[in-house]
Structure formats: structure tokens, C-alpha cells
mmCIF file of C-alpha atoms in Angstrom:
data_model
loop_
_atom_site.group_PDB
_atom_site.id
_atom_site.type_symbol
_atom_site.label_atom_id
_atom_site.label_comp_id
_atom_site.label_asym_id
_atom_site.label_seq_id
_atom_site.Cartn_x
_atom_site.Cartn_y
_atom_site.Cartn_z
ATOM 1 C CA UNK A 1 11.745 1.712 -2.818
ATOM 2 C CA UNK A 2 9.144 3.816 -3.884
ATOM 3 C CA UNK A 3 5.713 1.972 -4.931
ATOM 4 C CA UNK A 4 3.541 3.411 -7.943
ATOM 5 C CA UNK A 5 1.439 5.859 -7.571
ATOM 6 C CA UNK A 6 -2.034 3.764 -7.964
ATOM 7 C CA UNK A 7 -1.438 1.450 -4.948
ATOM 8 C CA UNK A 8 -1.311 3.035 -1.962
ATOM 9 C CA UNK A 9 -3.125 6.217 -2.968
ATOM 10 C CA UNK A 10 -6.962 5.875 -2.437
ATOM 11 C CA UNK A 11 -8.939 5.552 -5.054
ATOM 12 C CA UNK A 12 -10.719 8.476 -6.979
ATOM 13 C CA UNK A 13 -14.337 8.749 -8.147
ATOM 14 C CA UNK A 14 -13.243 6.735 -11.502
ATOM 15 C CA UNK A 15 -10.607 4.477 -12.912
ATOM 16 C CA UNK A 16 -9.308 2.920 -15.984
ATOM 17 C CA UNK A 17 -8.448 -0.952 -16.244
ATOM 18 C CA UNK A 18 -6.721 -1.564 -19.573
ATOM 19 C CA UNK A 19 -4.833 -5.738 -19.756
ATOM 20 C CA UNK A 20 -3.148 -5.974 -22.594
ATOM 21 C CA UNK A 21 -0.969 -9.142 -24.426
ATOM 22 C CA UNK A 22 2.305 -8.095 -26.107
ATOM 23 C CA UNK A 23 3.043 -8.523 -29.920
ATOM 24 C CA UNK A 24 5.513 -11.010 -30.960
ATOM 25 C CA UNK A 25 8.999 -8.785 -32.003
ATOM 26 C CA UNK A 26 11.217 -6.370 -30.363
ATOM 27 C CA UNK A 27 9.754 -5.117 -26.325
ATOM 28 C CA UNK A 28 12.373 -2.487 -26.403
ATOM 29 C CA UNK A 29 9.335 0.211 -27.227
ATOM 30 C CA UNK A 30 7.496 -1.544 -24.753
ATOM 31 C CA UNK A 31 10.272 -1.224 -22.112
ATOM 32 C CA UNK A 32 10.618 2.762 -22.781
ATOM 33 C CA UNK A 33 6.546 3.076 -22.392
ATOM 34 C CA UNK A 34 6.524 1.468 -19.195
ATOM 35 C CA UNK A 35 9.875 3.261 -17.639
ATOM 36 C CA UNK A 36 8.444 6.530 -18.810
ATOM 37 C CA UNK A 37 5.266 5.643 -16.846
ATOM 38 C CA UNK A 38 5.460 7.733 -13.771
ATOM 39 C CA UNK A 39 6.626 10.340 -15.686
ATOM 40 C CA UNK A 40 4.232 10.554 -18.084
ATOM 41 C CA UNK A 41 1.809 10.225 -15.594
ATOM 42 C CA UNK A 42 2.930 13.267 -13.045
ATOM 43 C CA UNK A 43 3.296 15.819 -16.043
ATOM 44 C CA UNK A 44 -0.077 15.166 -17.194
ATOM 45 C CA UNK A 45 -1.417 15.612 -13.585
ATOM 46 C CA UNK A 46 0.303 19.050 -13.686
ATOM 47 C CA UNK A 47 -0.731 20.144 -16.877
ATOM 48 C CA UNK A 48 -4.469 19.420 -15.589
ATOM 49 C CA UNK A 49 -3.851 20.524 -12.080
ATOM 50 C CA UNK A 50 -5.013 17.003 -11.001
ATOM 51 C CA UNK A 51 -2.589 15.900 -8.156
ATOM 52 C CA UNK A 52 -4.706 12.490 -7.393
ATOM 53 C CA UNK A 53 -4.213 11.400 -11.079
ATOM 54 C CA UNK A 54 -2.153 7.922 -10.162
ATOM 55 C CA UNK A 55 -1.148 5.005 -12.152
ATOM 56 C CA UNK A 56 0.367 1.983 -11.901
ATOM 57 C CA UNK A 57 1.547 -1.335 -14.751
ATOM 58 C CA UNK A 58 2.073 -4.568 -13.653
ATOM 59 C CA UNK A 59 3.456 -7.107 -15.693
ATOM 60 C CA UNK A 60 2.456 -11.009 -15.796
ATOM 61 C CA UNK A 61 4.912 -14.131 -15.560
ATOM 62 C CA UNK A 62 4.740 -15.537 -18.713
ATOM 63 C CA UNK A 63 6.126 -11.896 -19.998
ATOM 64 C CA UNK A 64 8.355 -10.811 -16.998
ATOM 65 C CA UNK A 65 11.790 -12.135 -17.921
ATOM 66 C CA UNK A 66 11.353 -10.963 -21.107
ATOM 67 C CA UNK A 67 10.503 -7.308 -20.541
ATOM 68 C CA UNK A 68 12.470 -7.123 -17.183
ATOM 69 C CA UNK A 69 15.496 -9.269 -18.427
ATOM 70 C CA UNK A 70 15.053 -10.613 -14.422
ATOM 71 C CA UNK A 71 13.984 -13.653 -12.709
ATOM 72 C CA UNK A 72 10.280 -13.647 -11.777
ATOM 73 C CA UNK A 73 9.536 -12.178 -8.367
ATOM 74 C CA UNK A 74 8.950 -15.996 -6.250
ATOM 75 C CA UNK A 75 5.174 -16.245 -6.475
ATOM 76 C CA UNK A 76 4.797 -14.753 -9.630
ATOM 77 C CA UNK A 77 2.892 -17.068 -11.244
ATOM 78 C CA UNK A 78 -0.476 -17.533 -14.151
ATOM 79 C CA UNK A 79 -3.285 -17.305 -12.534
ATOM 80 C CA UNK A 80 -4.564 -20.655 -12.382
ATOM 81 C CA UNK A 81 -8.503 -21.634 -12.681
ATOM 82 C CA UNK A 82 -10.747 -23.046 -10.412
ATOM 83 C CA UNK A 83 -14.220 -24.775 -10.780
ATOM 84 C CA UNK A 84 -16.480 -26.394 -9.070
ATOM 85 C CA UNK A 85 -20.611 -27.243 -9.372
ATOM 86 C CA UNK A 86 -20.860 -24.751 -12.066
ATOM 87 C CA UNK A 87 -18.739 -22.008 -10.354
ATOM 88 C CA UNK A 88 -15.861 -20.924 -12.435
ATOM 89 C CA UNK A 89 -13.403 -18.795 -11.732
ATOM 90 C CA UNK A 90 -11.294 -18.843 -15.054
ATOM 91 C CA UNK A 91 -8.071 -17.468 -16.379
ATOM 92 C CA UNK A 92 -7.772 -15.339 -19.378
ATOM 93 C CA UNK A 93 -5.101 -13.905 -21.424
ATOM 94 C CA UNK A 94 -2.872 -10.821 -20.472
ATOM 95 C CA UNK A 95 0.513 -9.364 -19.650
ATOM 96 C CA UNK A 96 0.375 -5.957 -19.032
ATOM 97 C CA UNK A 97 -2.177 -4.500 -16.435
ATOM 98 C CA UNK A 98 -2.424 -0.781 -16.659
ATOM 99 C CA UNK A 99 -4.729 0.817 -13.785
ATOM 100 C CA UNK A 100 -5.254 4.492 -13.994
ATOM 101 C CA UNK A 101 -7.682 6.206 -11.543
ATOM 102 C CA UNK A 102 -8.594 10.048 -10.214
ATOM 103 C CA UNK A 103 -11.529 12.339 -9.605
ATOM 104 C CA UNK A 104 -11.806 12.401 -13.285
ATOM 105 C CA UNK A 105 -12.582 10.408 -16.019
ATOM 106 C CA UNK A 106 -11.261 12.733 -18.586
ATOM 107 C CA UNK A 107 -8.238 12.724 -16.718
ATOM 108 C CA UNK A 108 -7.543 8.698 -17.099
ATOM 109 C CA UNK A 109 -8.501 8.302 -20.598
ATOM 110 C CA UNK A 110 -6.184 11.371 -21.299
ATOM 111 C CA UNK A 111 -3.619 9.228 -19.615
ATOM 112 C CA UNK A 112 -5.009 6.092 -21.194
ATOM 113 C CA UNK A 113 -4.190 7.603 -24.923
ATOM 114 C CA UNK A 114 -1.123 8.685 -24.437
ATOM 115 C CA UNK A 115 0.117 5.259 -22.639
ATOM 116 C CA UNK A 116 -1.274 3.122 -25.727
ATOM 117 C CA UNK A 117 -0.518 5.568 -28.211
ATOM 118 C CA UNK A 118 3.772 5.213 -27.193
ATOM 119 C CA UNK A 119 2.658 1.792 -27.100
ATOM 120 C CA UNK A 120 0.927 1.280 -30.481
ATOM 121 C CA UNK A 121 1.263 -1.988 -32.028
ATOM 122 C CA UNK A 122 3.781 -3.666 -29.628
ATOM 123 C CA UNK A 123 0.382 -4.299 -27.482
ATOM 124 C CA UNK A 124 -2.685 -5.686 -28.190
ATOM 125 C CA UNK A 125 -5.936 -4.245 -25.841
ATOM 126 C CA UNK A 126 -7.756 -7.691 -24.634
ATOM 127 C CA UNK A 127 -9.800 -5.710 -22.102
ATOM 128 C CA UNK A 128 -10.866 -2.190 -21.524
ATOM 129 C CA UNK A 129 -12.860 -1.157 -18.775
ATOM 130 C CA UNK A 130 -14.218 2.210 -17.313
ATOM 131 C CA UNK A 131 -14.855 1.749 -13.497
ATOM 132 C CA UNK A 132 -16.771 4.380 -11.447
ATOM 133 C CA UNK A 133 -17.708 5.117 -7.824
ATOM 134 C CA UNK A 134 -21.245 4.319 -7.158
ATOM 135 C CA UNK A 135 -23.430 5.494 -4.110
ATOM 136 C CA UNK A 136 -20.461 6.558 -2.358
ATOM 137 C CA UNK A 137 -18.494 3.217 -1.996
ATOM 138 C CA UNK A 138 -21.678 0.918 -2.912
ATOM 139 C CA UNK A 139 -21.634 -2.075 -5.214
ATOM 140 C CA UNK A 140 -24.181 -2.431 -7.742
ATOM 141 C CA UNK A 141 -25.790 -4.813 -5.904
ATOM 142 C CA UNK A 142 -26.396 -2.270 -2.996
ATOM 143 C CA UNK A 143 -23.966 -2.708 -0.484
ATOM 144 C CA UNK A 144 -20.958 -0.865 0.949
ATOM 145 C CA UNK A 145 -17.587 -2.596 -1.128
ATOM 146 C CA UNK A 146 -14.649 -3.346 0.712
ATOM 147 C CA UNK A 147 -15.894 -2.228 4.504
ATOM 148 C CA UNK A 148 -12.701 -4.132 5.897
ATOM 149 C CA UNK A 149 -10.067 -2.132 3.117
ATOM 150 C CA UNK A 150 -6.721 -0.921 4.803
ATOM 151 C CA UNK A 151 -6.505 2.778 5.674
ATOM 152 C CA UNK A 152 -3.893 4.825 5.821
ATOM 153 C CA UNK A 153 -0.393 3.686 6.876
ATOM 154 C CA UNK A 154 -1.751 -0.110 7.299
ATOM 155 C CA UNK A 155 -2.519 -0.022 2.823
ATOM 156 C CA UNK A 156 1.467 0.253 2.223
ATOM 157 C CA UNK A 157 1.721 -2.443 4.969
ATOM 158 C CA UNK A 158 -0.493 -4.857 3.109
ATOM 159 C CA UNK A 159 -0.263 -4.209 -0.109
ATOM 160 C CA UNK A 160 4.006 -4.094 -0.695
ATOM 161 C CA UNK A 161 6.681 -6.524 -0.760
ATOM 162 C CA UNK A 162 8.721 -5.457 2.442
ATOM 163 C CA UNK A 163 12.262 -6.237 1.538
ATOM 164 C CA UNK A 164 14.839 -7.875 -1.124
ATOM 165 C CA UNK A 165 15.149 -7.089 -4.590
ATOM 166 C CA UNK A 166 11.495 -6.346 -5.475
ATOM 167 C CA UNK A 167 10.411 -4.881 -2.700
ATOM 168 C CA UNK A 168 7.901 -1.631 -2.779
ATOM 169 C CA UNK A 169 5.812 -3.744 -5.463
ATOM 170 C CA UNK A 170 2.981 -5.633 -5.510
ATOM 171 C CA UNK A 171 1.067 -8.632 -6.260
ATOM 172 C CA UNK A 172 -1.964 -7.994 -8.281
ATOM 173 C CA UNK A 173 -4.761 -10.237 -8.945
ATOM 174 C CA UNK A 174 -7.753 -8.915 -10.797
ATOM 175 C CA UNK A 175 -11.641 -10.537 -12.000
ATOM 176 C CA UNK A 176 -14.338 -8.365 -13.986
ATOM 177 C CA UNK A 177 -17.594 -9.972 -12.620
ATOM 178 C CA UNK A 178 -20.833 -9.788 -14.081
ATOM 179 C CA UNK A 179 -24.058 -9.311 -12.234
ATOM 180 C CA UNK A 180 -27.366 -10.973 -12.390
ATOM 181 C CA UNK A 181 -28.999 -7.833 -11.095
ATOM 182 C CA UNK A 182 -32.714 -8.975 -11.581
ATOM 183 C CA UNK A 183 -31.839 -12.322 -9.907
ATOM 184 C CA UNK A 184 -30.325 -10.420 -7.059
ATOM 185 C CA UNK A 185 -32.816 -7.036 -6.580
ATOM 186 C CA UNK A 186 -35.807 -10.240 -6.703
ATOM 187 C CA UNK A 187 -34.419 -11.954 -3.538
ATOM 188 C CA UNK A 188 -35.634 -10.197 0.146
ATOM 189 C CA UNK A 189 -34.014 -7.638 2.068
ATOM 190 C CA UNK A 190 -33.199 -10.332 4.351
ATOM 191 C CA UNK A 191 -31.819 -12.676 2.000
ATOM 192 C CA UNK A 192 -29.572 -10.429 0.363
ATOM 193 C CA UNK A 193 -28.091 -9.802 3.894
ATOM 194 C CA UNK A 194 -27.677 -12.810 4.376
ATOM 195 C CA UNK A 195 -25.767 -14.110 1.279
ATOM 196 C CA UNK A 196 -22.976 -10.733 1.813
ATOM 197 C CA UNK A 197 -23.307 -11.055 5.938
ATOM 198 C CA UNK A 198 -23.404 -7.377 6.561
ATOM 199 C CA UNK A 199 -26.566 -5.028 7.212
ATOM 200 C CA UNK A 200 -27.474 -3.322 4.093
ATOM 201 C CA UNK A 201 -27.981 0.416 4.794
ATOM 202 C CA UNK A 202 -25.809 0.670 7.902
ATOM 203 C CA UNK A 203 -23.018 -2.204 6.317
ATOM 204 C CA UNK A 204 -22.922 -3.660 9.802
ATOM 205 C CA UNK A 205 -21.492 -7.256 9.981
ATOM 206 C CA UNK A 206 -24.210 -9.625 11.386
ATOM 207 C CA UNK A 207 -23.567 -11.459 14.475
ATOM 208 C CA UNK A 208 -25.153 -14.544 13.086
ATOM 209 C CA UNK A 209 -23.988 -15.445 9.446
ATOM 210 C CA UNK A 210 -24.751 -18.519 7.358
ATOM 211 C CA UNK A 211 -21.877 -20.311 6.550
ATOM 212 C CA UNK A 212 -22.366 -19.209 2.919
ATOM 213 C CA UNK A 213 -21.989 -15.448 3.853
ATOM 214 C CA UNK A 214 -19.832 -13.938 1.369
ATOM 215 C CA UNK A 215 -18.001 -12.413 4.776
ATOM 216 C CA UNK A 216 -18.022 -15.660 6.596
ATOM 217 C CA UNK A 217 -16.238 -17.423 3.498
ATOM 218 C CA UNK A 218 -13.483 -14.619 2.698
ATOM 219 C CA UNK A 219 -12.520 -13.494 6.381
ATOM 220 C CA UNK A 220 -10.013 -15.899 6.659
ATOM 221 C CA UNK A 221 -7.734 -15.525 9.854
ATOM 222 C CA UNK A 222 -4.124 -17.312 10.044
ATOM 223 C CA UNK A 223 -2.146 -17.447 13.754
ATOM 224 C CA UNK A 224 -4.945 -15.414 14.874
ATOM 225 C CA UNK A 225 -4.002 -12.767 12.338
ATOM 226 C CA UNK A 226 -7.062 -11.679 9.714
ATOM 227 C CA UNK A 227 -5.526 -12.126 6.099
ATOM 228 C CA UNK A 228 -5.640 -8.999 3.924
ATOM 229 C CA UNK A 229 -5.348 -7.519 0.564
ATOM 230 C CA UNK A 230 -5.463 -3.956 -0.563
ATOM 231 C CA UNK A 231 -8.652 -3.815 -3.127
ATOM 232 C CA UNK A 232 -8.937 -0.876 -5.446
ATOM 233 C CA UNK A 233 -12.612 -2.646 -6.969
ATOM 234 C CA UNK A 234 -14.740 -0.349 -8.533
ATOM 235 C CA UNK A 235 -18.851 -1.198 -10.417
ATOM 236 C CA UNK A 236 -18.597 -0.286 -14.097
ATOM 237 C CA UNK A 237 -20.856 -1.405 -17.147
ATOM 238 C CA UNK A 238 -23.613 -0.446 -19.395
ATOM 239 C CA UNK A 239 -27.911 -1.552 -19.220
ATOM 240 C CA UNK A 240 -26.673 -4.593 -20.890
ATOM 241 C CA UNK A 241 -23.631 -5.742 -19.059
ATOM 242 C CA UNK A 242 -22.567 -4.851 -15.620
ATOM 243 C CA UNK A 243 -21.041 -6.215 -12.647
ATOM 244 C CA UNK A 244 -17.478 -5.327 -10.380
ATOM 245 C CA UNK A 245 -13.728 -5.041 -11.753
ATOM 246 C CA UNK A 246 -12.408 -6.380 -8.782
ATOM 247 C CA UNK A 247 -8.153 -5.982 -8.370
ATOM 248 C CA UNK A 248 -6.513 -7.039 -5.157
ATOM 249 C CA UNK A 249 -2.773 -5.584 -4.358
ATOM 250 C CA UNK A 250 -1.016 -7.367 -1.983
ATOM 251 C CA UNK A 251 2.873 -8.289 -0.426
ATOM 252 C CA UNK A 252 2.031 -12.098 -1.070
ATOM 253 C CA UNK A 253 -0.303 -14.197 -4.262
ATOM 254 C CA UNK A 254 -1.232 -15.966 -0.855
ATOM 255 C CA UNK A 255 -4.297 -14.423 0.548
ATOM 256 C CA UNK A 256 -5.890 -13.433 -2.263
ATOM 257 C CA UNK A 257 -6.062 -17.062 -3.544
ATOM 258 C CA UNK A 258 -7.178 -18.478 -0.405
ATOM 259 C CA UNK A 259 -10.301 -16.213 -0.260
ATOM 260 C CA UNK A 260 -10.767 -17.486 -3.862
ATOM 261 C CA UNK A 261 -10.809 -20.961 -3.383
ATOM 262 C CA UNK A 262 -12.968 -20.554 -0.254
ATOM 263 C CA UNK A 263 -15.386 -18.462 -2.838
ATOM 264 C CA UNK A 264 -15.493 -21.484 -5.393
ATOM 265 C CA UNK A 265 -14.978 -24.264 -3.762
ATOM 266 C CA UNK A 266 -16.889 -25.801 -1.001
ATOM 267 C CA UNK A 267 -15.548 -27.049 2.094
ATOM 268 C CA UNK A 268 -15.585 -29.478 4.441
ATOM 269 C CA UNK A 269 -19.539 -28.119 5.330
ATOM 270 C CA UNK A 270 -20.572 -28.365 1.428
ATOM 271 C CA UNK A 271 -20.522 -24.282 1.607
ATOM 272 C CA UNK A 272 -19.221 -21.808 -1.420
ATOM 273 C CA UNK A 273 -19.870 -18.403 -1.285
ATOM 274 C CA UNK A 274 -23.672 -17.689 -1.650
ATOM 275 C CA UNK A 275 -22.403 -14.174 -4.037
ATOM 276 C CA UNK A 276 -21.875 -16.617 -6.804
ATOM 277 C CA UNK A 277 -25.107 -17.775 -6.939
ATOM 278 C CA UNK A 278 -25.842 -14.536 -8.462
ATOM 279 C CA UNK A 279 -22.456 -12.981 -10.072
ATOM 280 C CA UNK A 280 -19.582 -14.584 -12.269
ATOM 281 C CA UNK A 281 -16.090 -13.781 -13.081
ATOM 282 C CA UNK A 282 -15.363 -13.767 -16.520
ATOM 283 C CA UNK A 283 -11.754 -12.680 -16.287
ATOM 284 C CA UNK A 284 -8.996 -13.726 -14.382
ATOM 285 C CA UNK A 285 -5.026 -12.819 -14.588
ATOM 286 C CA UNK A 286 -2.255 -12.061 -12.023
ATOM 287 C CA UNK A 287 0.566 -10.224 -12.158
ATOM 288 C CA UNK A 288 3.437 -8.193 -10.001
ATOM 289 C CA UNK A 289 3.410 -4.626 -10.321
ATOM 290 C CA UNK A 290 7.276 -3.745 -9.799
ATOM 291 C CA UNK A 291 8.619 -0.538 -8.104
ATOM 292 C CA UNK A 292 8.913 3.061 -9.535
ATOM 293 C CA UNK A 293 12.503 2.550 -9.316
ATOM 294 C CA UNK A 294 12.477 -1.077 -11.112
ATOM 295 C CA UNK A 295 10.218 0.325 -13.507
ATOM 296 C CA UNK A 296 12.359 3.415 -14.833
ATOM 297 C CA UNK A 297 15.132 0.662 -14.711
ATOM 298 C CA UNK A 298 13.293 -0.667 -18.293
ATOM 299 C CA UNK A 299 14.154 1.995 -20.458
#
């Protein structure tokens, strides 16, 4: 099966996050939108000559049967909250999650238009946001995002169900965060390194981290096998609000809630991830972003 075009493909210099709730009434429009997807999406990219314009939708549990007339994929599930001594990680509303990226930002809002304009008012936009490649692959907060992503062959290998009826899809789990920059940018050189756990002009991993590392609480390893998900995070914002959209594809919920919960909560050592101390998610939502082949299934 044949995943869409957004996972595997690396990202581009800007991207598009659009999650959207569906209007009570007939999804049959809705079903034609979303078949038409990949379509839609490869004759734009040749009308622009823009070959690295990708896109994917994934669809949420509490909408799947409904749109898909199919049982939910096991592990499709809400995403479910966590908090913990004023850490929250909560859930919000949305079932659609429609992630567009390229070189171009023209490009994905071209994309973005015509999507929600088949859509119209079958949908309702909860959250918009315009994500963009910063210092090369630099968070806001200086350092080098997602160091440890797959590459290559190894992204399919993480990021898509293997086998059985849904497989070439994906699991996707996504959180907008917001930054307290001035917090952050106030604290040394040497304690910002040590809160992430990596160097921050050479993004070397530090021999020594505190238990609170950001690293140290997310590199999680399983039968002597490191757990991985396929991120596609990108900075966005404005001088008022800004922070990272992170979204996490992966074969299984699994790992991506484990590095959560070792974010949040603390563990047997008291420690949460030190990161929090200075950014929040706001959002939270899951979903399972089906084949290219399930997808055209819809209309």
C-alpha cells in the first residue's frame, strides 16, 4: 500500500497544519474531498512545477467509522490528557488533520484553499497554523530539532503500519507548544544545555545529562531497541505567540505516548522533563492517517 505523500517525504522549508471538526449532516462531500486528496494535490504540484508539494489527512476515532464506514484501526484512540504539578498536556477538539508542506508557502496555502474550499461548510477550521524552517533545522529556542529523526529507508520503517488491512498508514499524534522565550534566552548557555542534553552549536549529545534532560527523558529504549517516531515538527508564530507544532507519525500510538508521559509525569526519581519548565502544549489530538489507496476508497 502506498502511504501519502507527506509522511515519508522530508519536509520542505514550510508547512501547513489545518485540524478541523466535522459538521453535523451528510460526510458524503467530506468523503469525495478527502479521496480526491492525492489527486488534487499532484495536479497542483504540476501546474506549479513543485514536485516536493506533499500532503497527507488523517482522520480521528471519534469520526473514523463514520467517514470510513470501517472499524477503527486497533489503537486508534482520543488522545487522552495528562497532568501533573502544573504540567498539562491536554486534549482538544478535532477530526480531520490536514498537513501540507513544500519549499513554498504559496504552494500549501494554494493547496490549503482548494482542500477547504471542496470542503466548505461540512468542516469547521479549529486550528490553523503556518510552520516554517528556522536556522536550518533549529527550534526557536536555539537548538537543532529532531537530531535523532529517521532518514531515508528507516522513515517508512518507523513511521507505517507494516501489514493487515491498514497497513501503509500512520499513527499521528500532534501538540502546538508555546514558548516562554524570555524565560528561556535568560537562563545560561550551560543551563539551556543542560535542560535539552545536547551541545548547542554543534547539537552534540552530552555524556553527562541530568536526569531532567529533555534527551534523557524521551530516549526511551525497549529490548535494547531505541523507540522511534517519524516527526515532521516545524517553529511557527508571530512577536506575540510562538512556540513548535510538533506531529509525530508512527506504525504504533505506543511510543509516542510513552515519551509523553515520561515528559509530564515524574518518575520514580521525582524527574519530568526540564523543557516544560519553559514551554506548554496547548493542543493535543491523535489520529490515523490511512493509505492512498484507503483514502481514494472514500469517494
Amino acid at each position: 500500500m502506498t502511504p501519502q505523500s507527506a509522511i515519508c517525504a522530508e519536509g520542505g522549508d514550510f508547512a501547513l497544519f489545518l485540524t478541523l471538526v466535522l459538521a453535523d449532516g451528510d460526510v458524503s462531500p467530506v468523503r469525495r474531498v478527502l479521496a480526491a486528496l492525492p489527486d488534487l494535490t499532484a495536479a497542483l504540484a504540476a501546474q506549479l512545477d513543485e514536485p516536493a508539494l506533499a500532503s497527507s489527512v488523517a482522520i480521528g476515532a471519534a469520526c473514523w467509522t463514520r467517514l470510513t464506514s470501517r472499524e477503527c484501526p486497533d489503537g486508534l484512540a482520543p488522545f487522552a490528557p495528562l497532568a501533573e504539578g502544573g504540567r498539562k498536556a491536554p486534549a482538544t477538539p478535532a477530526d480531520l488533520f490536514l498537513h501540507i508542506h513544500s519549499p513554498r508557502a504559496d504552494a500549501n496555502l494554494m493547496l490549503a484553499r482548494r482542500v477547504m474550499g471542496a470542503l466548505g461548510p461540512h468542516v469547521r477550521v479549529v486550528e490553523e497554523v503556518m510552520g516554517f524552517r528556522h536556522l536550518g533545522k533549529r527550534d526557536l529556542t536555539g537548538f537543532v530539532d529532531g537530531t535523532e529523526n529517521p532518514e531515508g529507508d528507516e522513515r517508512a520503517g518507523v513511521a507505517l503500519v507494516k501489514d493487515g488491512p491498514f497497513a501503509g498508514g500512520s499513527f499521528v499524534s500532534l501538540q502546538r507548544y508555546v514558548h516562554d522565550l524570555p524565560r528561556w534566552e535568560a537562563l545560561s548557555l550551560s543551563d539551556q544545555e543542560a535542560a535539552v542534553g545536547r551541545t548547542k552549536e554543534a547539537d552534540e549529545e552530552m555524556e553527562v545529562k541530568p536526569p531532567s534532560a529533555h534527551i534523557a527523558r524521551v530516549v526511551i529504549e525497549e529490548d535494547g531497541e531505541e523507540l522511534e517516531v517519524l516527526r515532521h515538527s516545524m517553529p511557527y508564530g508571530t512577536t506575540s505567540e510562538h512556540g513548535l507544532y510538533f506531529v509525530a507519525y508512527c506504525a504504533s500510538p505506543a511510543p509516542f505516548r510513552k515519551m509523553l508521559e515520561r515528559m509530564v509525569l515524574s518518575s520514580g526519581g521525582g524527574h519530568h522533563d526540564r523543557l516544560l519548565d519553559f514551554t506548554r502544549p496547548v493542543t493535543g489530538a491523535a489520529f490515523f492517517a490511512p493509505s492512498a489507496e484507503l483514502l481514494e476508497s472514500l469517494s
